[in-house]
CSV table of C-alpha atoms and ligand atoms in Angstrom, one decimal:
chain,number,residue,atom,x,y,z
A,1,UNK,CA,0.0,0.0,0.0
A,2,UNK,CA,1.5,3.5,-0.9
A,3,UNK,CA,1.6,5.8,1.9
A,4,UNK,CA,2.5,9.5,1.7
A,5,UNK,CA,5.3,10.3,4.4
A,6,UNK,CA,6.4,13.3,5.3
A,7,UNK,CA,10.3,13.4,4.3
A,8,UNK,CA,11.2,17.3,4.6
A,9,UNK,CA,9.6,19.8,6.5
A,10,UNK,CA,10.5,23.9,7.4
A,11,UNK,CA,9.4,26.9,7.8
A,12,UNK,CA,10.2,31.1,7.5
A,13,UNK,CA,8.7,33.7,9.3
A,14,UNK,CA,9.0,38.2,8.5
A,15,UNK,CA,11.8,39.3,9.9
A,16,UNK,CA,9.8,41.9,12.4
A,17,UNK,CA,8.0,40.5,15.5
A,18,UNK,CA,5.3,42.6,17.0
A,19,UNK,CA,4.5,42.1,20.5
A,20,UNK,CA,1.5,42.7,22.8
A,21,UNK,CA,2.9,45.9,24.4
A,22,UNK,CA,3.9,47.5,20.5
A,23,UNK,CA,0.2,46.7,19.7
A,24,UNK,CA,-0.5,48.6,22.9
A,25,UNK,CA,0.8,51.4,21.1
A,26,UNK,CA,-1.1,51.0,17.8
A,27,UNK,CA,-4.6,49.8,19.5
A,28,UNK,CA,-6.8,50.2,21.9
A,29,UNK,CA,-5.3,47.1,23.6
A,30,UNK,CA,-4.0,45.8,26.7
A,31,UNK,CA,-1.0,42.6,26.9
A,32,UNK,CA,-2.7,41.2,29.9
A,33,UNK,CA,-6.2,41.1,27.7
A,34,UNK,CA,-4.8,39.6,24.6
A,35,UNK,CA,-3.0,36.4,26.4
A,36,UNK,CA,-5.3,36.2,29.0
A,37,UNK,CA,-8.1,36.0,25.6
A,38,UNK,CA,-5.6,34.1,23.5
A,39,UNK,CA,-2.9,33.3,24.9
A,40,UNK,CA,-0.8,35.0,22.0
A,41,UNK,CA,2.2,37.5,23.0
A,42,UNK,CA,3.7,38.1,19.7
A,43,UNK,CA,3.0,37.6,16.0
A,44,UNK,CA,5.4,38.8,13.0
A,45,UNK,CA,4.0,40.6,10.6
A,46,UNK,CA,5.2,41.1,6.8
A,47,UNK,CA,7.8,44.1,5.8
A,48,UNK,CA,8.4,45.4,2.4
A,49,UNK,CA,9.0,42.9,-0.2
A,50,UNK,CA,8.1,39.8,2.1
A,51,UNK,CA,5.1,38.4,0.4
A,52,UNK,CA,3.0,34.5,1.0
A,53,UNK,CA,5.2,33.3,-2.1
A,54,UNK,CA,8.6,34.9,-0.9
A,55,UNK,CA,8.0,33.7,2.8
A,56,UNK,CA,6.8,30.0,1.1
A,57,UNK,CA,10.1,29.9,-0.9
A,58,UNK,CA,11.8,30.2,2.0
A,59,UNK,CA,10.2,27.4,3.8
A,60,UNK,CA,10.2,25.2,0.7
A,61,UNK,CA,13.9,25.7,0.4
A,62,UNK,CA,14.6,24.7,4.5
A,63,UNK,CA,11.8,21.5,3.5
A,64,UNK,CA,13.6,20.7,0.0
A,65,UNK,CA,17.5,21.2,2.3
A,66,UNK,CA,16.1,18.6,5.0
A,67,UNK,CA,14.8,15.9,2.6
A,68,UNK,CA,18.2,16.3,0.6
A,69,UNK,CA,16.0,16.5,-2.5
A,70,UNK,CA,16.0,19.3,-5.2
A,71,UNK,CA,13.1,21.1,-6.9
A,72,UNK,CA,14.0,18.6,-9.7
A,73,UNK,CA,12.5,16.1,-7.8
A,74,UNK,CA,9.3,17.2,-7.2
A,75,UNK,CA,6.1,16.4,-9.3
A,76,UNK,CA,3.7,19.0,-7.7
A,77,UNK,CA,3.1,21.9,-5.3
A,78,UNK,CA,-0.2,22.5,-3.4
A,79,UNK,CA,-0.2,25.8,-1.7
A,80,UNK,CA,-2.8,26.4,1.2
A,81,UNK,CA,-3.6,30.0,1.4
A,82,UNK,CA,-6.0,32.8,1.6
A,83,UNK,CA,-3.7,35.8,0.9
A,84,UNK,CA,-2.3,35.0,-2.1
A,85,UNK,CA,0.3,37.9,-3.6
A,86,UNK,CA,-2.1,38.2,-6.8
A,87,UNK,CA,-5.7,37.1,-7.6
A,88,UNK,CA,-4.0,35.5,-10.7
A,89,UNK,CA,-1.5,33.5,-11.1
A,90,UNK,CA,-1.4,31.1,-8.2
A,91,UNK,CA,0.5,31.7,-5.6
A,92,UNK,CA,2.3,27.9,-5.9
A,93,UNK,CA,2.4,28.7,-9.5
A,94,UNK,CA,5.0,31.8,-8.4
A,95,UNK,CA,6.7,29.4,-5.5
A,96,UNK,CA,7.1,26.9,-8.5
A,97,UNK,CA,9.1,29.6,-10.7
A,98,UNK,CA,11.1,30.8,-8.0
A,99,UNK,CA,12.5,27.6,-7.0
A,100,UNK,CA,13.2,27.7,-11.0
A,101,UNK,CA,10.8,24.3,-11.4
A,102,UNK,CA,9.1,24.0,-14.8
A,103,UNK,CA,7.9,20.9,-14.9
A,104,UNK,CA,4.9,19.3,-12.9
A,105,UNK,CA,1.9,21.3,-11.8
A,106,UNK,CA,1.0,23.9,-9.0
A,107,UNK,CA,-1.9,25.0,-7.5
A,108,UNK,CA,-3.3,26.8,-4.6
A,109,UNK,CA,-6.2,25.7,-2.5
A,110,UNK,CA,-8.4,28.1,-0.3
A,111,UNK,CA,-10.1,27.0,3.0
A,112,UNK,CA,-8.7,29.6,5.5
A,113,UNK,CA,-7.2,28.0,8.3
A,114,UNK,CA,-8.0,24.6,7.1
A,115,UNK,CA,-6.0,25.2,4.1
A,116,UNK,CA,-2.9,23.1,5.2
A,117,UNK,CA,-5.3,20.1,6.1
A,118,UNK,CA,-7.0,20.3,2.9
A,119,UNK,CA,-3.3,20.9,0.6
A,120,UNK,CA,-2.2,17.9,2.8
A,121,UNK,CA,-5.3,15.6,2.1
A,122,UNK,CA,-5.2,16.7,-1.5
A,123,UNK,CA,-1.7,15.8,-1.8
A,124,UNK,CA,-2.3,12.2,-0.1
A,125,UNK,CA,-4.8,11.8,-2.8
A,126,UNK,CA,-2.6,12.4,-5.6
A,127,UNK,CA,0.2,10.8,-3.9
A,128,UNK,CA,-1.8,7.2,-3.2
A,129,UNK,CA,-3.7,7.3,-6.4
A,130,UNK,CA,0.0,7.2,-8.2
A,131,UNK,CA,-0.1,10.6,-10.3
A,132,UNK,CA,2.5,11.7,-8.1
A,133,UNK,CA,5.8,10.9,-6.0
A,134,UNK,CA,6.6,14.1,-4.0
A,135,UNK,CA,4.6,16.6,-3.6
A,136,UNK,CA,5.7,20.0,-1.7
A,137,UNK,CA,2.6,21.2,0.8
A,138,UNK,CA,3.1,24.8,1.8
A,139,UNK,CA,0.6,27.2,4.2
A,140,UNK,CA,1.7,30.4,3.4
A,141,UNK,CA,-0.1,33.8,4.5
A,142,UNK,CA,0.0,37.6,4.9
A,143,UNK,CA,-3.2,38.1,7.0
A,144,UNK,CA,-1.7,41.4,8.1
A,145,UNK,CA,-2.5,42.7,5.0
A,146,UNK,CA,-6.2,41.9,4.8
A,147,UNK,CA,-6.9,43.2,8.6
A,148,UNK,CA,-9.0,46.5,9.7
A,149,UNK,CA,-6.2,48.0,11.9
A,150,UNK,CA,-8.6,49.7,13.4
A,151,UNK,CA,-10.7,46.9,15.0
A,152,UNK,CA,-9.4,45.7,17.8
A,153,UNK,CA,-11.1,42.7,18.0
A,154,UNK,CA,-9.4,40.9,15.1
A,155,UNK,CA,-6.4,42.5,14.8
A,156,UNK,CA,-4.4,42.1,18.2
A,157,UNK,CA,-5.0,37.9,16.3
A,158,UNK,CA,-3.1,37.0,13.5
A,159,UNK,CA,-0.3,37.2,11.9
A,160,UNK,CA,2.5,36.2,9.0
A,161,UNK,CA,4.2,33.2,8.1
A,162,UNK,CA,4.7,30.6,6.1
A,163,UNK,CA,5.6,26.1,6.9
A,164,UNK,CA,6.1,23.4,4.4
A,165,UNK,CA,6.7,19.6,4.2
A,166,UNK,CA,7.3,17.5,1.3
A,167,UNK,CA,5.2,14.2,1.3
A,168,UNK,CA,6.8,11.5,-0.8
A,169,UNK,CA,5.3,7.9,-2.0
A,170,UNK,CA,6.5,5.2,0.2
A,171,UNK,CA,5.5,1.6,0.6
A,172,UNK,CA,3.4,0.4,3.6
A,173,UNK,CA,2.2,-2.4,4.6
A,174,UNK,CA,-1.6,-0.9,5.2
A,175,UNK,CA,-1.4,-1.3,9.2
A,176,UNK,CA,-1.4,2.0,11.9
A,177,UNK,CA,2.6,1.1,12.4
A,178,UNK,CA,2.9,2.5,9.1
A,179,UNK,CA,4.8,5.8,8.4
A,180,UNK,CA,3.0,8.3,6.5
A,181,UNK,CA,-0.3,9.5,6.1
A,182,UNK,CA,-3.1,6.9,7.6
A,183,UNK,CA,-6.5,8.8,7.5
A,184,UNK,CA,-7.7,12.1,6.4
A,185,UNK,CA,-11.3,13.9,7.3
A,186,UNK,CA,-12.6,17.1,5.7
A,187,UNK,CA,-15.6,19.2,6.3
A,188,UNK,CA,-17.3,22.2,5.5
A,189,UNK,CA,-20.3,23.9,5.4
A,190,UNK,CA,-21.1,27.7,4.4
A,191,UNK,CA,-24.1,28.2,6.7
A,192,UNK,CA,-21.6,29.7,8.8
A,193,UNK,CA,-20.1,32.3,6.1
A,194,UNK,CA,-21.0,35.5,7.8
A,195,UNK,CA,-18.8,34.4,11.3
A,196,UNK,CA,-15.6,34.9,9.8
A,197,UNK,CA,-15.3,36.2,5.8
A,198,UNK,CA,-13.1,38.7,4.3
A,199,UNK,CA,-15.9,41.5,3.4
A,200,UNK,CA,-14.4,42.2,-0.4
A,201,UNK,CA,-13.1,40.0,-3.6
A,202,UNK,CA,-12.4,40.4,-7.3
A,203,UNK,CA,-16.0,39.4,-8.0
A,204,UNK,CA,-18.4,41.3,-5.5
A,205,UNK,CA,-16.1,44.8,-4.6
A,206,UNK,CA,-13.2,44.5,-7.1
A,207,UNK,CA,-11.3,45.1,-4.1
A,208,UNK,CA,-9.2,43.0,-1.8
A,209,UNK,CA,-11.6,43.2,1.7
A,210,UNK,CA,-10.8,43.1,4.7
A,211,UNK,CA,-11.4,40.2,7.4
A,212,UNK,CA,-14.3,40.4,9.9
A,213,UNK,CA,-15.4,37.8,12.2
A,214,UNK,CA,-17.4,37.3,14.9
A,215,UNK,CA,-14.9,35.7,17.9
A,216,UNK,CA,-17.7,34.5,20.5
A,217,UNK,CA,-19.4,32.7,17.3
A,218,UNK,CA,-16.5,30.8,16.3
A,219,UNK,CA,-15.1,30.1,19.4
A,220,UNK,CA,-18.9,28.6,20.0
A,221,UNK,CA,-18.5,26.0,17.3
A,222,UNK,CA,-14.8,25.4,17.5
A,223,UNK,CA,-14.5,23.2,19.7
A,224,UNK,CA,-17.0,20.6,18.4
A,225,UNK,CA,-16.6,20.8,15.2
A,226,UNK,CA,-12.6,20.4,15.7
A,227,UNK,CA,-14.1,17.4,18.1
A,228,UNK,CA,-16.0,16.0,15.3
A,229,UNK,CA,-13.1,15.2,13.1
A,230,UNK,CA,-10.6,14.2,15.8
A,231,UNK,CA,-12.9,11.4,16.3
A,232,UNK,CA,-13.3,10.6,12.2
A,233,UNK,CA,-10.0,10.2,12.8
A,234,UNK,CA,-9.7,7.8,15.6
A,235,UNK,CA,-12.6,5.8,14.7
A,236,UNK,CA,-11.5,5.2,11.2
A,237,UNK,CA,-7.7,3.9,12.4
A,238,UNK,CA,-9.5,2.3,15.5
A,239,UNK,CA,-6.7,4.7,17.2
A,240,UNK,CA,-7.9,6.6,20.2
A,241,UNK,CA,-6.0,9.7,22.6
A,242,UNK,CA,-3.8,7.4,24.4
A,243,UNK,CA,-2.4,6.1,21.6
A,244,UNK,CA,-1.1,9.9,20.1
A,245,UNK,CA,2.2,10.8,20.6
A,246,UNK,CA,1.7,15.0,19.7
A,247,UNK,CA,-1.3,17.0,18.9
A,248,UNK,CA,-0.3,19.8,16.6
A,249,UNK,CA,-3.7,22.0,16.0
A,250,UNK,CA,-4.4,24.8,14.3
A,251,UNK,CA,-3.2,27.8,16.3
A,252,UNK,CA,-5.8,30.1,16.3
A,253,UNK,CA,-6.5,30.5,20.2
A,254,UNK,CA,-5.3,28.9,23.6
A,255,UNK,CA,-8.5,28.2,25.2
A,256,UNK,CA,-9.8,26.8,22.3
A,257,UNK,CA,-7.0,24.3,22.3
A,258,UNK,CA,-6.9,23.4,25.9
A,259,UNK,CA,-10.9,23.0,25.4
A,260,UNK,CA,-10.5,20.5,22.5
A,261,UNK,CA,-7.6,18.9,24.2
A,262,UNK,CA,-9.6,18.3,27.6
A,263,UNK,CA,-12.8,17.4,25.7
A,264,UNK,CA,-10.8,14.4,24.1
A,265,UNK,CA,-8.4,13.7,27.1
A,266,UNK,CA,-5.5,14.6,25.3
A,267,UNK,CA,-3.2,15.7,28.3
A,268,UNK,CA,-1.4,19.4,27.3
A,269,UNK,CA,2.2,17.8,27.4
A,270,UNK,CA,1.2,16.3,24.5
A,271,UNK,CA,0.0,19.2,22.5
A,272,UNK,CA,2.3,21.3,20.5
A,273,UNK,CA,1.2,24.8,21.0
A,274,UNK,CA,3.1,27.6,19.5
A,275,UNK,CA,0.1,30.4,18.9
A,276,UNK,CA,2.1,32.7,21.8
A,277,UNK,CA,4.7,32.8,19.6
A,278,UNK,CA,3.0,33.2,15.8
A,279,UNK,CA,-0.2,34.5,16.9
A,280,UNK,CA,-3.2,32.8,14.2
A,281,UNK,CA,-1.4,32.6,11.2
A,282,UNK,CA,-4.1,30.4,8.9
A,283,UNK,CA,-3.5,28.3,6.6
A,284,UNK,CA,0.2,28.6,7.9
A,285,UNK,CA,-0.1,27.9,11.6
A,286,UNK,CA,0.0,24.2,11.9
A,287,UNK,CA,3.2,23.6,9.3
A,288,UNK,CA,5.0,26.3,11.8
A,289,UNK,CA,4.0,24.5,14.5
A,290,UNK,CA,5.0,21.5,13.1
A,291,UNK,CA,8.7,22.6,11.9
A,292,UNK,CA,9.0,24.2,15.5
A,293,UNK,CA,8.2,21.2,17.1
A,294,UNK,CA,10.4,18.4,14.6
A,295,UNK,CA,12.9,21.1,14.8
A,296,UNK,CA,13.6,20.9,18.8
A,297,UNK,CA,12.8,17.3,18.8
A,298,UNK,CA,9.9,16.8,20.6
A,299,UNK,CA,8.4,14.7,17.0
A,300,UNK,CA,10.0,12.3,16.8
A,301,UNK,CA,10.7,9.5,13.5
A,302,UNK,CA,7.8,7.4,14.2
A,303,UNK,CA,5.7,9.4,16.1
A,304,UNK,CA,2.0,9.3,16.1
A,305,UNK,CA,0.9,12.8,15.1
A,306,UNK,CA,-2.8,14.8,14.8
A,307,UNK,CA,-2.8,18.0,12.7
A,308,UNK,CA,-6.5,19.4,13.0
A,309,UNK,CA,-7.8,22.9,12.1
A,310,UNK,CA,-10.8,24.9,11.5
A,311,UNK,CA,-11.9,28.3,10.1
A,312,UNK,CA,-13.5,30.4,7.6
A,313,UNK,CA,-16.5,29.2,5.8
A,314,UNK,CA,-16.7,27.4,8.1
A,315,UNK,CA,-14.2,24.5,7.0
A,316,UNK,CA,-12.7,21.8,9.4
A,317,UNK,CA,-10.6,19.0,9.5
A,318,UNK,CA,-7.7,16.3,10.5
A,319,UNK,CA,-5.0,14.2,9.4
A,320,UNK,CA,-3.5,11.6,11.6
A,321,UNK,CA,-0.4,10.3,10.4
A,322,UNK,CA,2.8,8.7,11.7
A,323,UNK,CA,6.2,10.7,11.3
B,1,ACO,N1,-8.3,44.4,23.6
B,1,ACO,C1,-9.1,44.8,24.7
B,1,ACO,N2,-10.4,44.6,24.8
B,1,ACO,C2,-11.0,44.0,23.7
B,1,ACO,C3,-10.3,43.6,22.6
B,1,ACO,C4,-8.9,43.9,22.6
B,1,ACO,N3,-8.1,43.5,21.5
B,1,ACO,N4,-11.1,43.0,21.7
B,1,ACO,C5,-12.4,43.0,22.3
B,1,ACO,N5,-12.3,43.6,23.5
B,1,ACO,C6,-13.3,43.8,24.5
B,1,ACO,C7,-14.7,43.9,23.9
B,1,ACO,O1,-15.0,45.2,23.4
B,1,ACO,C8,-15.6,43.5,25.0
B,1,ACO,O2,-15.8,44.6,25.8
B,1,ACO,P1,-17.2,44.9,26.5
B,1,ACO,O3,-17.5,43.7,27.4
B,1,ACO,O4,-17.0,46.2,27.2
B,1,ACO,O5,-18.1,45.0,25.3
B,1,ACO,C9,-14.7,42.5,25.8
B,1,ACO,O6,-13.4,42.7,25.4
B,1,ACO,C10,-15.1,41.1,25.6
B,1,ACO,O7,-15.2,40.8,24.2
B,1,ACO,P2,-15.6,39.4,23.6
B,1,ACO,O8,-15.6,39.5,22.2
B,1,ACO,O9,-16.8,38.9,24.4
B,1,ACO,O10,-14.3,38.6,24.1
B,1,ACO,P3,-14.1,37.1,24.1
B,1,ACO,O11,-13.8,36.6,25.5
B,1,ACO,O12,-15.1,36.4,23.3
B,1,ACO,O13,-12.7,37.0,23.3
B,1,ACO,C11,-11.9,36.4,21.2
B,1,ACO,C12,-12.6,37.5,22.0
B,1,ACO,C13,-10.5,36.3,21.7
B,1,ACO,C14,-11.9,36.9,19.7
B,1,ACO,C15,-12.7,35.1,21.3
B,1,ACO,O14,-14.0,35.2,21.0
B,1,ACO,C16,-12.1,34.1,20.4
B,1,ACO,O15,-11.0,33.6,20.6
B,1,ACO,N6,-12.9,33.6,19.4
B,1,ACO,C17,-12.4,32.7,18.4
B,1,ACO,C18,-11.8,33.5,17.4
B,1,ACO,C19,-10.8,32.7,16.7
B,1,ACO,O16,-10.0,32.0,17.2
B,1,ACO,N7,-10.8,32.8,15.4
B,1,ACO,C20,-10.0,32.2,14.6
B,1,ACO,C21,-10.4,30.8,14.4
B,1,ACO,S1,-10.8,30.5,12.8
B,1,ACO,C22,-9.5,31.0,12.0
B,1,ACO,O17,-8.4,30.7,12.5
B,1,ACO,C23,-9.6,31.9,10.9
């Protein structure tokens, strides 16, 4: 059976951090409210000439440097993002020509801050269905540059980034033990589009929008829906909490992590969390998270790992997989 196994994996952030107490100084804000709220104390933001395809480079290149593979040997790059640097061309289309690929195929995929689960499920498919060997998964975003700086409810939350692993074709022998990719669970469902949207577009303004949300309304659902797929997951692989070495979610909010963690009795040592440091970066957040957390060791070859997220539309979902 062919799994897809994460061989490479890193990540690039702006070079400028912003922390609570700068934001102090820009909004109507206090440090004490935002991590008591969120539990986020910085978040880097995007200077000139960093875009979501320069700061995805960068990660590809640390992700291409770690698997000792070239550009050369990649078949295909999936970019999840929301804030791509043009309407047109895609944004993996730009990371491809950078990294001086012309062969293969690149495309983005949009579905907020479920866009890495969705490019990594996407990429599985294409992977086990044999149309590729190695496929490059990026999150890449710039949400600084689609925020009302003036609303202080969404703005003290996100931030810039960019994480990337390269999934490659490997044989398995179709049991849990196997490395790679074992089960992936998406949903979505625009009922909820009005929580959390970005209020302009190429189609409806002409213009690029800005994001709006409504917290206590996400927050609400959150934590079942990111429930809901956790246990896809674990009843599809007849896996179950005990059994996880690292929980790496989405990293859009502390509370709402240590409330999806206690609801499925996933003790905190276990969960990677790294929104204090990155603040909600999207579709970005959970390959940071990841790179910061294979980086210092804590994941482990062989590891049993989680990756869940939701957001905008609302979409949610999980991939379980062994590193
Ligand atoms: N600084 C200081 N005070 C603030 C700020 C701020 N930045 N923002 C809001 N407040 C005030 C409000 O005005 C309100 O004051 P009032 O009581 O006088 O009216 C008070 O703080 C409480 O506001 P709430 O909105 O009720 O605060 P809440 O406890 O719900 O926290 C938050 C807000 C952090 C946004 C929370 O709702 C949340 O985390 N929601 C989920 C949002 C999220 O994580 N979204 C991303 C997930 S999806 C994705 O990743 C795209």
């Amino acid at each position: 059976m062919i799994r897809s196994v994460v061989c490479g994996f890193g990540a690039s952030l702006p070079k400028r951090v912003m922390t609570n107490s700068e934001m102090e100084t820009k909004v109507d804000t206090s440090d004490e409210w935002i991590v008591q709220r969120t539990g986020i104390r910085q978040r880097y933001i995007a200077g000139e000439g960093e875009t979501t395809a320069s700061l995805g480079e960068a990660a590809a290149r640390v992700a291409l440097q770690r698997a000792g593979l070239t550009p050369a040997d990649l078949d295909l790059i999936i970019v999840g993002t929301s804030t791509p640097d043009n309407t047109f061309p895609a944004t993996a289309v730009n990371i491809q020509n950078r990294l001086g690929m012309h062969h293969g195929a690149a495309f983005d995929l949009q579905a907020v801050c479920s866009g890495f689960i969705y490019a990594m499920t996407t990429a599985d498919v294409y992977i086990r269905g044999g149309l590729a060997k190695r496929v490059l998964v990026i999150g890449a975003e710039t949400f600084s540059r689609i925020l009302d700086w003036s609303d202080r409810t969404t703005c003290v939350l996100f931030g810039d980034g960019a994480g990337a692993v390269i999934l490659e074709a490997q044989e398995g022998e179709g049991t849990n033990q196997d490395r790679g990719i074992l089960t992936t669970h998406l949903r979505s469902d625009g009922a909820h589009r009005e929580k959390l949207y970005v209020d302009g577009g190429p189609s409806t303004t002409g213009t690029v929008g800005q994001l709006r949300m409504e917290g206590r309304e996400v927050f609400k659902h959150a934590v079942g829906m990111i429930t809901d797929v956790i246990e896809a997951a674990f009843s599809a692989t007849g896996t179950s909490a005990e059994d996880l070495d690292w929980l790496v979610p989405h990293q859009a909010n502390r509370r709402i992590i240590e409330g999806s963690a206690r609801k499925l009795g996933i003790p905190m040592e276990k969960v990677v969390v790294t929104v204090d440091l990155h603040g909600n970066t999207s579709a970005a957040s959970i390959p940071l998270a990841l790179d910061t957390a294979a980086a210092d060791g804590r994941i482990k070859k062989g590891d049993l790992v989680l990756l869940e997220a939701m957001g905008g539309g609302f979409t949610w979902g999980s991939v379980l997989l062994r590193w």
